[in-house]
C-alpha cells in the first residue's frame, strides 16, 4: 500500500477473532468493523473513503461453534 505521496507504507494486517454471538451482534460488529476501516482509509488517503466488505466467502466457510456446558 502506498500513501498519497507514493511512499510505500506497508500492508494492512487484520486479526480475526471469532466468538459466539447472535445474528444482531454479528451485524453490529461487522458494521463497526466497516466504519473503522472507512476511518482508517480516509486518514491514510487524506479524503473521505467508503469501504464495502463482501462477507459471502467468509459466511460460506464459517463453521458453527459448539460449546460443551
PDB file of C-alpha atoms in Angstrom:
ATOM      1  CA  UNK A   1       0.000   0.000   0.000  1.00  0.00           C
ATOM      2  CA  UNK A   2       1.253   3.481  -0.791  1.00  0.00           C
ATOM      3  CA  UNK A   3       0.231   6.844   0.643  1.00  0.00           C
ATOM      4  CA  UNK A   4      -0.850   9.899  -1.345  1.00  0.00           C
ATOM      5  CA  UNK A   5       2.815  10.809  -1.979  1.00  0.00           C
ATOM      6  CA  UNK A   6       3.551   7.390  -3.473  1.00  0.00           C
ATOM      7  CA  UNK A   7       5.623   6.225  -0.487  1.00  0.00           C
ATOM      8  CA  UNK A   8       5.267   2.533   0.399  1.00  0.00           C
ATOM      9  CA  UNK A   9       3.724   2.346   3.866  1.00  0.00           C
ATOM     10  CA  UNK A  10       3.311  -1.435   4.203  1.00  0.00           C
ATOM     11  CA  UNK A  11       0.344  -3.740   4.038  1.00  0.00           C
ATOM     12  CA  UNK A  12      -2.580  -3.660   6.478  1.00  0.00           C
ATOM     13  CA  UNK A  13      -2.785  -6.566   8.892  1.00  0.00           C
ATOM     14  CA  UNK A  14      -6.113  -7.914  10.097  1.00  0.00           C
ATOM     15  CA  UNK A  15      -6.521 -10.266  13.032  1.00  0.00           C
ATOM     16  CA  UNK A  16      -9.767 -12.225  13.077  1.00  0.00           C
ATOM     17  CA  UNK A  17     -11.258 -13.095  16.442  1.00  0.00           C
ATOM     18  CA  UNK A  18     -14.259 -15.391  16.346  1.00  0.00           C
ATOM     19  CA  UNK A  19     -16.760 -15.544  19.120  1.00  0.00           C
ATOM     20  CA  UNK A  20     -20.263 -16.868  19.573  1.00  0.00           C
ATOM     21  CA  UNK A  21     -22.943 -14.229  19.103  1.00  0.00           C
ATOM     22  CA  UNK A  22     -26.461 -13.563  17.977  1.00  0.00           C
ATOM     23  CA  UNK A  23     -27.125 -12.522  14.373  1.00  0.00           C
ATOM     24  CA  UNK A  24     -27.753  -8.971  15.641  1.00  0.00           C
ATOM     25  CA  UNK A  25     -24.361  -8.885  17.392  1.00  0.00           C
ATOM     26  CA  UNK A  26     -22.658 -10.189  14.253  1.00  0.00           C
ATOM     27  CA  UNK A  27     -24.324  -7.489  12.123  1.00  0.00           C
ATOM     28  CA  UNK A  28     -23.370  -4.766  14.630  1.00  0.00           C
ATOM     29  CA  UNK A  29     -19.758  -5.981  14.845  1.00  0.00           C
ATOM     30  CA  UNK A  30     -19.452  -6.107  11.050  1.00  0.00           C
ATOM     31  CA  UNK A  31     -20.799  -2.557  10.742  1.00  0.00           C
ATOM     32  CA  UNK A  32     -18.394  -1.330  13.439  1.00  0.00           C
ATOM     33  CA  UNK A  33     -15.526  -3.028  11.580  1.00  0.00           C
ATOM     34  CA  UNK A  34     -16.598  -1.374   8.302  1.00  0.00           C
ATOM     35  CA  UNK A  35     -16.763   2.053   9.977  1.00  0.00           C
ATOM     36  CA  UNK A  36     -13.290   1.566  11.471  1.00  0.00           C
ATOM     37  CA  UNK A  37     -11.906   0.662   8.032  1.00  0.00           C
ATOM     38  CA  UNK A  38     -13.580   3.727   6.475  1.00  0.00           C
ATOM     39  CA  UNK A  39     -11.982   5.960   9.093  1.00  0.00           C
ATOM     40  CA  UNK A  40      -8.563   4.339   8.676  1.00  0.00           C
ATOM     41  CA  UNK A  41      -8.573   4.554   4.879  1.00  0.00           C
ATOM     42  CA  UNK A  42      -9.909   8.122   4.992  1.00  0.00           C
ATOM     43  CA  UNK A  43      -6.975   9.139   7.182  1.00  0.00           C
ATOM     44  CA  UNK A  44      -4.457   7.267   5.011  1.00  0.00           C
ATOM     45  CA  UNK A  45      -5.868   8.637   1.743  1.00  0.00           C
ATOM     46  CA  UNK A  46      -6.432  12.153   3.041  1.00  0.00           C
ATOM     47  CA  UNK A  47     -10.023  12.259   1.790  1.00  0.00           C
ATOM     48  CA  UNK A  48     -13.306  10.560   2.803  1.00  0.00           C
ATOM     49  CA  UNK A  49     -13.252   6.917   1.729  1.00  0.00           C
ATOM     50  CA  UNK A  50     -16.113   4.411   1.886  1.00  0.00           C
ATOM     51  CA  UNK A  51     -15.341   0.710   2.304  1.00  0.00           C
ATOM     52  CA  UNK A  52     -17.570  -2.131   1.147  1.00  0.00           C
ATOM     53  CA  UNK A  53     -16.927  -5.577   2.602  1.00  0.00           C
ATOM     54  CA  UNK A  54     -18.034  -8.811   0.966  1.00  0.00           C
ATOM     55  CA  UNK A  55     -18.730 -11.399   3.660  1.00  0.00           C
ATOM     56  CA  UNK A  56     -20.127 -14.112   1.338  1.00  0.00           C
ATOM     57  CA  UNK A  57     -16.944 -16.212   1.128  1.00  0.00           C
ATOM     58  CA  UNK A  58     -16.421 -15.920   4.886  1.00  0.00           C
ATOM     59  CA  UNK A  59     -20.023 -16.937   5.613  1.00  0.00           C
ATOM     60  CA  UNK A  60     -19.792 -19.905   3.237  1.00  0.00           C
ATOM     61  CA  UNK A  61     -16.716 -21.268   5.020  1.00  0.00           C
ATOM     62  CA  UNK A  62     -17.655 -20.323   8.579  1.00  0.00           C
ATOM     63  CA  UNK A  63     -18.146 -23.186  10.986  1.00  0.00           C
ATOM     64  CA  UNK A  64     -20.724 -23.201  13.718  1.00  0.00           C
ATOM     65  CA  UNK A  65     -19.076 -23.135  17.114  1.00  0.00           C
ATOM     66  CA  UNK A  66     -20.326 -25.697  19.580  1.00  0.00           C
ATOM     67  CA  UNK A  67     -19.793 -25.352  23.310  1.00  0.00           C
ATOM     68  CA  UNK A  68     -19.991 -28.064  25.941  1.00  0.00           C
ATOM     69  CA  UNK A  69     -21.770 -26.863  29.074  1.00  0.00           C
TER      70      UNK A  69
END
